[in-house]
Structures are given as structure tokens and as C-alpha cells.
Coordinates of C-alpha atoms and ligand atoms in Angstrom, one line a residue:
T1 CA 113.2 115.6 64.8
G2 CA 110.0 116.4 66.5
A3 CA 111.9 117.5 69.6
Q4 CA 114.1 119.8 67.6
L5 CA 111.1 121.3 65.8
A6 CA 109.4 121.7 69.2
R7 CA 112.5 123.5 70.6
T8 CA 112.7 125.9 67.7
A9 CA 109.0 126.4 67.4
R10 CA 108.5 126.0 71.2
M11 CA 105.8 123.6 70.1
K12 CA 104.1 121.5 72.7
L13 CA 104.3 117.8 71.6
V14 CA 101.2 116.7 73.6
N15 CA 98.0 118.1 72.1
F16 CA 94.3 117.4 72.7
S17 CA 91.8 117.6 69.9
L18 CA 88.0 117.7 70.6
L19 CA 86.6 115.7 67.7
A20 CA 82.9 115.4 68.5
T21 CA 80.4 116.0 71.3
D22 CA 77.0 114.6 72.2
G23 CA 75.4 116.3 75.1
M24 CA 78.2 116.6 77.7
A25 CA 79.9 113.5 76.3
R26 CA 83.1 114.1 74.3
R27 CA 85.1 112.2 71.7
G28 CA 88.7 113.4 71.5
R29 CA 92.3 112.4 70.8
I30 CA 95.5 113.3 72.7
D31 CA 98.5 113.2 70.4
T32 CA 101.8 112.4 72.2
P33 CA 105.4 111.6 71.0
R34 CA 104.7 108.0 71.8
G35 CA 101.3 107.7 70.0
E36 CA 97.7 108.8 70.2
I37 CA 95.2 108.3 73.0
N38 CA 91.6 108.0 71.8
T39 CA 89.1 109.4 74.4
P40 CA 87.0 108.5 76.2
A41 CA 89.9 106.3 77.3
F42 CA 90.3 103.7 80.0
M43 CA 93.8 103.4 81.4
P44 CA 94.8 100.0 82.8
V45 CA 96.8 100.3 86.0
G46 CA 100.4 99.1 85.8
T47 CA 101.2 99.9 89.4
A48 CA 104.8 98.7 89.8
G49 CA 105.7 98.7 86.1
T50 CA 103.5 95.9 85.1
V51 CA 99.8 95.4 84.5
K52 CA 99.4 92.4 86.8
A53 CA 99.2 89.0 85.0
M54 CA 99.4 90.6 81.6
Y55 CA 102.2 90.9 78.9
P56 CA 102.4 94.5 77.6
E57 CA 101.4 93.3 74.1
Q58 CA 98.3 91.7 75.6
V59 CA 97.4 95.0 77.2
R60 CA 97.7 96.7 73.8
E61 CA 95.6 93.9 72.2
T62 CA 92.7 94.7 74.5
G63 CA 92.6 98.1 72.9
A64 CA 94.5 100.2 75.5
D65 CA 96.3 103.3 74.1
I66 CA 97.8 104.3 77.5
L67 CA 98.5 102.7 80.9
L68 CA 99.1 104.1 84.3
G69 CA 102.2 103.8 86.5
N70 CA 102.3 104.6 90.3
T71 CA 105.0 107.0 91.4
Y72 CA 104.8 105.8 95.1
H73 CA 105.5 102.2 94.2
L74 CA 108.2 102.9 91.7
M75 CA 110.1 105.4 93.8
L76 CA 110.3 102.8 96.6
R77 CA 111.2 99.9 94.3
P78 CA 113.2 99.9 92.1
G79 CA 113.7 103.7 92.6
A80 CA 113.2 106.5 90.1
E81 CA 116.9 107.2 89.5
R82 CA 117.4 103.4 88.8
V83 CA 114.6 103.3 86.3
A84 CA 116.0 106.5 84.6
S85 CA 119.5 104.9 84.4
L86 CA 117.9 101.9 82.8
G87 CA 116.4 104.1 80.1
G88 CA 113.1 105.1 81.6
L89 CA 109.8 103.3 82.4
H90 CA 108.8 102.6 78.8
D91 CA 112.1 100.7 78.0
F92 CA 112.1 99.1 81.5
M93 CA 108.7 97.4 81.0
D94 CA 108.8 97.5 77.2
W95 CA 105.6 99.4 76.8
Q96 CA 106.4 101.9 74.0
R97 CA 103.0 103.7 74.0
P98 CA 101.9 106.6 76.3
I99 CA 102.1 106.2 80.1
L100 CA 100.4 108.5 82.7
T101 CA 102.0 108.5 86.1
D102 CA 100.3 109.7 89.3
S103 CA 102.1 112.0 91.7
G104 CA 102.3 109.5 94.6
G105 CA 100.4 111.5 97.2
F106 CA 97.3 109.4 97.1
Q107 CA 99.3 106.1 97.7
V108 CA 101.3 107.8 100.5
M109 CA 98.1 108.5 102.3
S110 CA 96.7 105.1 101.7
L111 CA 99.7 102.8 102.0
A112 CA 102.7 104.4 103.7
K113 CA 103.5 104.4 107.4
L114 CA 104.2 107.3 109.8
R115 CA 103.0 110.0 107.4
K116 CA 103.6 113.6 108.2
L117 CA 102.1 116.3 106.0
T118 CA 103.3 119.9 106.0
E119 CA 103.1 122.9 103.7
K120 CA 106.4 121.6 102.2
G121 CA 105.2 118.1 101.3
V122 CA 104.8 114.8 103.0
T123 CA 107.4 112.6 104.8
F124 CA 106.7 108.9 105.3
K125 CA 108.2 105.5 105.8
S126 CA 108.1 102.8 103.1
H127 CA 105.5 100.1 103.7
I128 CA 108.1 97.7 102.1
D129 CA 111.1 98.2 104.4
G130 CA 110.4 101.2 106.7
S131 CA 113.0 103.5 105.1
S132 CA 112.2 107.2 105.2
Y133 CA 111.2 109.4 102.2
E134 CA 110.0 112.9 101.5
L135 CA 107.6 113.7 98.6
T136 CA 107.2 117.4 97.7
P137 CA 105.6 118.9 94.6
E138 CA 109.1 119.4 93.2
R139 CA 110.4 115.9 94.0
S140 CA 107.2 114.3 92.5
I141 CA 107.7 116.2 89.2
E142 CA 111.4 115.2 89.3
I143 CA 110.5 111.5 89.8
Q144 CA 107.8 111.5 87.1
T145 CA 110.3 113.1 84.7
L146 CA 113.0 110.6 85.6
L147 CA 110.4 107.8 84.7
D148 CA 110.0 109.7 81.4
S149 CA 106.2 109.6 81.8
D150 CA 104.1 111.2 79.0
I151 CA 101.4 112.6 81.2
I152 CA 102.4 113.6 84.8
M153 CA 100.3 114.8 87.7
Q154 CA 100.7 117.6 90.2
L155 CA 101.1 116.6 93.9
D156 CA 97.8 117.1 95.7
E157 CA 96.1 116.2 99.0
C158 CA 93.1 113.9 98.5
I159 CA 90.9 113.5 101.6
S160 CA 88.2 110.9 102.0
L161 CA 84.5 111.6 102.2
P162 CA 82.4 112.5 104.2
A163 CA 84.5 115.3 105.6
E164 CA 84.0 118.7 107.4
R165 CA 83.9 121.7 105.1
K166 CA 86.9 123.3 106.8
E167 CA 88.9 120.2 106.1
M168 CA 87.8 120.0 102.5
E169 CA 88.7 123.7 102.1
R170 CA 92.1 123.3 103.8
A171 CA 93.1 120.4 101.5
M172 CA 91.8 122.1 98.4
E173 CA 93.7 125.3 99.1
L174 CA 96.9 123.4 99.9
S175 CA 96.5 121.5 96.6
I176 CA 96.2 124.8 94.7
R177 CA 99.5 126.0 96.2
W178 CA 101.1 122.6 95.4
A179 CA 99.7 122.9 91.9
D180 CA 101.5 126.2 91.4
R181 CA 104.8 124.7 92.7
S182 CA 104.3 121.7 90.5
K183 CA 103.8 123.9 87.4
T184 CA 107.0 125.9 88.3
A185 CA 109.0 122.7 88.8
F186 CA 107.6 121.3 85.5
N187 CA 109.4 124.1 83.7
N188 CA 107.2 124.0 80.5
Q189 CA 108.6 120.7 79.2
L190 CA 107.4 120.3 75.6
N191 CA 107.5 116.5 75.3
R192 CA 105.2 115.6 78.2
A193 CA 101.9 117.0 79.7
L194 CA 101.3 118.2 83.2
F195 CA 97.7 117.9 84.6
G196 CA 96.3 119.7 87.6
I197 CA 93.9 118.0 90.0
V198 CA 90.6 119.6 91.1
Q199 CA 89.8 119.1 94.8
G200 CA 87.0 120.4 97.0
G201 CA 85.2 117.3 98.3
D202 CA 81.5 117.3 97.6
D203 CA 81.1 121.1 98.0
A204 CA 80.2 122.9 94.8
E205 CA 81.7 126.3 95.9
L206 CA 85.0 124.7 96.9
R207 CA 85.1 122.7 93.6
A208 CA 84.5 125.9 91.6
R209 CA 87.3 127.7 93.5
S210 CA 89.6 124.8 92.9
A211 CA 88.8 124.7 89.1
A212 CA 89.3 128.5 88.8
G213 CA 92.6 128.4 90.7
L214 CA 94.0 125.6 88.4
K215 CA 92.7 127.4 85.3
S216 CA 94.6 130.6 86.3
I217 CA 97.8 128.6 86.7
G218 CA 97.2 126.8 83.4
F219 CA 97.5 123.0 82.8
D220 CA 97.6 120.7 79.8
G221 CA 94.7 118.7 81.3
Y222 CA 92.5 118.7 84.4
A223 CA 91.9 115.7 86.7
V224 CA 88.9 115.5 89.0
G225 CA 90.4 114.2 92.2
G226 CA 88.9 113.6 95.6
L227 CA 86.3 111.2 94.3
A228 CA 85.9 107.4 94.5
V229 CA 87.0 107.8 98.1
G230 CA 83.9 106.2 99.7
E231 CA 81.1 108.5 98.6
P232 CA 77.9 107.2 97.1
Q233 CA 77.8 107.1 93.3
E234 CA 75.1 109.8 93.2
V235 CA 77.4 112.2 95.1
M236 CA 80.2 111.5 92.6
F237 CA 77.9 112.1 89.7
R238 CA 76.5 115.4 91.2
V239 CA 80.0 116.7 91.8
L240 CA 81.0 115.8 88.2
S241 CA 77.9 117.5 86.8
E242 CA 78.8 120.6 88.8
V243 CA 82.6 120.7 88.1
T244 CA 83.1 119.6 84.4
P245 CA 81.3 122.7 83.1
E246 CA 83.9 124.8 85.0
L247 CA 86.8 123.1 83.1
P248 CA 88.2 124.2 79.7
Q249 CA 86.5 122.5 76.8
D250 CA 89.8 122.2 74.9
R251 CA 91.7 120.2 77.5
P252 CA 91.2 116.6 78.6
R253 CA 89.4 115.8 81.9
Y254 CA 90.6 112.8 83.9
L255 CA 88.5 111.2 86.7
M256 CA 91.0 109.5 89.0
G257 CA 90.5 106.0 90.3
V258 CA 87.2 105.4 88.5
G259 CA 85.7 102.8 88.3
K260 CA 83.2 100.1 87.7
P261 CA 81.5 100.1 84.2
D262 CA 78.4 102.0 85.4
D263 CA 80.7 104.6 87.0
I264 CA 82.6 105.0 83.7
L265 CA 79.4 105.3 81.6
G266 CA 78.0 107.9 83.9
G267 CA 81.4 109.8 83.9
I268 CA 81.4 109.9 80.1
E269 CA 77.8 111.2 80.1
R270 CA 79.1 114.0 82.4
G271 CA 82.0 115.2 80.3
I272 CA 84.9 113.0 81.5
D273 CA 87.6 111.9 78.9
M274 CA 90.0 109.6 80.8
F275 CA 89.6 107.0 83.5
D276 CA 91.9 104.6 85.5
C277 CA 91.0 101.9 88.0
V278 CA 92.6 98.8 89.5
H279 CA 89.1 97.2 89.5
P280 CA 89.1 95.2 86.3
T281 CA 92.5 93.5 87.0
R282 CA 92.0 93.2 90.8
A283 CA 88.4 91.7 90.3
G284 CA 89.8 89.4 87.6
R285 CA 92.4 88.0 90.2
H286 CA 89.4 87.4 92.5
G287 CA 87.4 85.4 90.0
H288 CA 85.0 88.2 88.8
A289 CA 84.4 88.4 85.1
Y290 CA 83.0 91.6 83.5
T291 CA 80.7 90.9 80.4
R292 CA 78.2 92.8 78.4
F293 CA 75.6 91.4 80.8
G294 CA 77.2 92.5 83.9
V295 CA 79.7 90.9 86.3
I296 CA 79.8 87.1 87.0
N297 CA 81.4 85.7 90.2
L298 CA 83.0 82.6 88.9
K299 CA 83.8 81.4 92.4
N300 CA 80.1 80.5 92.7
A301 CA 79.4 76.7 92.7
R302 CA 76.5 77.2 90.2
H303 CA 79.2 77.3 87.4
R304 CA 80.6 73.9 88.3
D305 CA 78.8 72.0 85.5
D306 CA 78.1 74.9 83.1
H307 CA 79.6 74.0 79.8
R308 CA 78.5 77.3 78.2
P309 CA 81.3 79.8 77.3
L310 CA 81.3 83.1 79.2
D311 CA 79.8 85.0 76.2
E312 CA 79.6 83.2 72.8
A313 CA 78.8 86.5 71.0
S314 CA 81.8 88.4 72.4
P315 CA 84.4 89.7 70.0
N316 CA 87.0 88.5 72.6
P317 CA 88.1 84.9 71.8
N318 CA 88.8 84.3 75.5
C319 CA 85.1 84.8 76.2
R320 CA 84.3 82.0 73.8
R321 CA 87.2 79.5 74.2
W322 CA 86.5 78.0 77.6
S323 CA 83.5 76.8 79.5
R324 CA 82.3 78.6 82.7
A325 CA 83.0 75.3 84.4
Y326 CA 86.7 75.5 83.4
L327 CA 87.0 79.1 84.5
H328 CA 85.3 78.2 87.8
H329 CA 87.8 75.4 88.2
L330 CA 90.8 77.7 87.6
V331 CA 89.4 80.2 90.1
K332 CA 88.7 77.6 92.8
A333 CA 92.1 75.9 92.3
E334 CA 93.7 79.4 92.4
E335 CA 95.5 78.5 89.2
I336 CA 97.7 81.4 87.8
L337 CA 95.9 81.0 84.4
G338 CA 92.7 82.0 86.1
A339 CA 94.1 85.4 87.0
M340 CA 95.6 85.8 83.5
V341 CA 92.4 85.0 81.6
L342 CA 90.1 87.0 83.8
S343 CA 92.4 90.0 83.8
Q344 CA 92.4 90.0 80.0
I345 CA 88.7 89.4 79.8
N346 CA 87.9 92.3 82.1
L347 CA 90.4 94.8 80.5
A348 CA 89.0 93.8 77.0
Y349 CA 85.4 94.5 78.3
Y350 CA 86.4 98.0 79.6
Q351 CA 87.9 98.8 76.2
E352 CA 84.8 97.6 74.5
L353 CA 82.8 99.9 76.7
T354 CA 85.0 103.0 76.0
S355 CA 85.4 102.3 72.3
G356 CA 81.7 101.8 72.0
A357 CA 81.1 105.2 73.6
R358 CA 83.6 106.8 71.2
A359 CA 81.7 105.4 68.2
A360 CA 78.3 106.4 69.7
I361 CA 79.5 110.0 70.4
E362 CA 80.8 110.3 66.8
A363 CA 77.4 109.0 65.5
G364 CA 75.4 111.3 67.9
R365 CA 73.8 108.3 69.5
M366 CA 75.3 108.4 73.0
T367 CA 71.8 108.4 74.7
D368 CA 70.9 105.2 72.8
F369 CA 74.3 103.6 73.5
A370 CA 73.9 104.3 77.2
A371 CA 70.4 102.9 77.3
E372 CA 71.3 99.8 75.4
T373 CA 74.3 99.2 77.6
R374 CA 72.4 99.6 80.8
A375 CA 69.6 97.4 79.5
A376 CA 72.0 94.6 78.8
W377 CA 73.5 94.9 82.3
A378 CA 70.0 94.8 83.8
A379 CA 68.9 91.9 81.6
G380 CA 71.4 89.9 83.6
D381 CA 70.8 86.2 82.6
I382 CA 74.3 85.4 83.5
Ligands
ITE401 C1 90.4 104.5 93.8 N1 89.9 105.8 94.0 C2 90.7 106.9 93.8 N2 92.0 106.8 93.4 C3 92.5 108.1 93.4 C4 93.7 108.6 93.1 C5 94.0 110.0 93.3 N3 95.2 110.5 93.1 C6 95.4 111.8 93.3 N4 94.5 112.7 93.7 C7 93.2 112.2 94.0 O1 92.4 113.0 94.4 C8 92.9 110.8 93.8 C9 91.6 110.3 94.1 C10 91.4 109.0 93.9 N5 90.3 108.2 94.1

């Protein structure tokens, strides 16, 4: 089997191939034991072992190669050991393609109660039932391995922006020490990948030190963390332009928590390969539909008598099947079907955007693709 071959040949079963570039934009592919991931890739978020309001096969039908699971939520409920005893996260939720799990640190800082961060790790109380937990680099690697995740993340400390330079430096240096402990705990597993996470706030020198520190430890991929934490888009783009050139060309780059369609297009133009964000599914549950022409707020009464479909030229049948009036009705009535349909429509649009970018990079026409995409968003008429 592949695993036997890997053991004898000590061959890593997760590999990134850079297939084409166009400026800083990259078209690649990550091969994993559970299938390939075409990049640039958007990863739907399946926080607690489900992409909300979607069957797993529907998520696949939107074009997703990989989805994201949250360690924080799954360790609290149902518990990592319980998921492992039930065969791992893929069998638990019946998604047999790649899964990336985050390390839990970001959610601890944003969701948990009574958090205490030390050199060792972070202790906290569950936001669900108040029970106590400790998350260390070692325990996070153990949890993500118990979940049988295909791509796992180091434990890091992400601070929000703006921040004092001293604070950005402290968190960045702690994250490098935790990166080293994560790598040791990972113990060179061949059947999954371990990504490091670059920190350093909006300071170019700190970002460069973080990238250099992670490169010297050596990872299967490099995430850019510490962004999409309240900074303006131009700050995020400046940091990306400064830090992606510092990262290895032959490894995937993953921008965590990003974003809206224009954030993703700008991230691809600045050398990012992977994205994840709750936005398309969360916005769908709140009545916002993403289309080629931008976002439509279907709560708005102006749609009440509009018999037009959302987008009659869309490749997605759900954009052609119902009137805007009907979608408006579902949203106003808070019908479950509204959340289902808009989640599917938004995820499908995010996949149209990333698959369009992949084709454009292959054809050397990324500049045109970006211009055409932005022009359609600006044209508006929605
Ligand atoms: C929604 N924005 C956002 N989600 C994030 C998740 C993260 N996880 C680990 N480390 C991060 O720096 C990090 C940053 C993030 N920004």
C-alpha cells in the first residue's frame, strides 16, 4: 500500500506541485492520500464536523477539494478521543476527501472563557459547559492526529491589530518556539502535512523574522496568520506583498480566515494558494447572496416582487431555479431552505472564483481575469 511504500521509502504522502505562475499568482496541486487539492483553493469551513446547512456531497458538488475542521469545537464536543474511537473525522462526517484542521488557539482566544496563556500553552474553560482544558503545542498535534486530519496546523498565538510592536514581537517569538515544539510532536508523520504559521502583525521586520524562523524549522506548508483580525484590507495586502516572497516557492501558502471575494482575488495576486472563511456560509444564513455581480442582500424589500432569478447566466442551477422574490420570502420567513440554498449559492460562487483563477493562471491571463472580475463586481446592476 501507499503507506507501506512510504514507510520503506520514507516517502511523504502529501506533496505540493507548482504547475504554473503568472506574476506572483500560482496554480498548484497538493496530492494527499485522500485526493488532490487544486490551488488556488477555497476551503469551506466545517467547524463542528459539518459545513452548516450542507450535505457533504453538496459541498463536493460546489467544487471543493478540501474542507476545514476546528480543533477547539471538536475537542470540546464530541471530544477528540471519541472521534478517533469512531474512526476519525472523515468517517464521522462522511467526507472522504482532504480535511485541514486548525490548531485551536485562535478559537480559544476568541470563544473560550477564563483563558490563561503561558509559555507551556493555554488553559481555558469551555464556552459550552465551563469545563477546564489545556491546549499545548503537543496536545494540539495529538488532537489533530486523533481526528486523522490531512493537513494540521502548529499552535500559535494570534493577536488582533492594531497592536504595540513589543506585543507583536512577543507573540511572534512565542509562536516560533511553539512551532518548534509542534514540529517535534508531529514526529515526521508521512501521511499528513504540518503547516507553520507566520506571525508578526503588520511589521515587515517581524514578519521576515517569523518566516525565517519557520523556514529553518522546516514545514510542509506555510500559513500567513495574524491577519483578517480587524486591519484594513490595504494593510493585509501590504503584509502579504512583503511576506509571501520570504516563503519557499515549492510549498503551499495558506492565508487563514480570508475572506470576502475581493480579499481572495487580492490574495491570489499576491502569491497565496489556500483560503478559508466562514463568510460565504454565515452570510448565506443571513440572507446575503454572492454572485458574479457582487453581493445581494435578499432581506431587502426591493426583491419582494422581483420574478427574475438571481443570475440566469450562472452555471449553478440554484441561481436560475427560483425568483428573487421567493428567496426574499424564504429569508424573511427564516425558512431553513433559505439558509440551505444561499449557503450552496455562496460556496459555489467562491469555487467559481478560485477555479476561474486557476484557469487564468494556467493561460497566463490572470491580469485580465482580475480586471474582468472586478469590473463585473463594479457593474453592480443587482
Ligand atoms: C477570520 N479571521 C481569521 N481567522 C484566523 C484564524 C487563525 N488561526 C490561527 N492563527 C492565526 O493567526 C489565525 C488568524 C485568523 N484570522
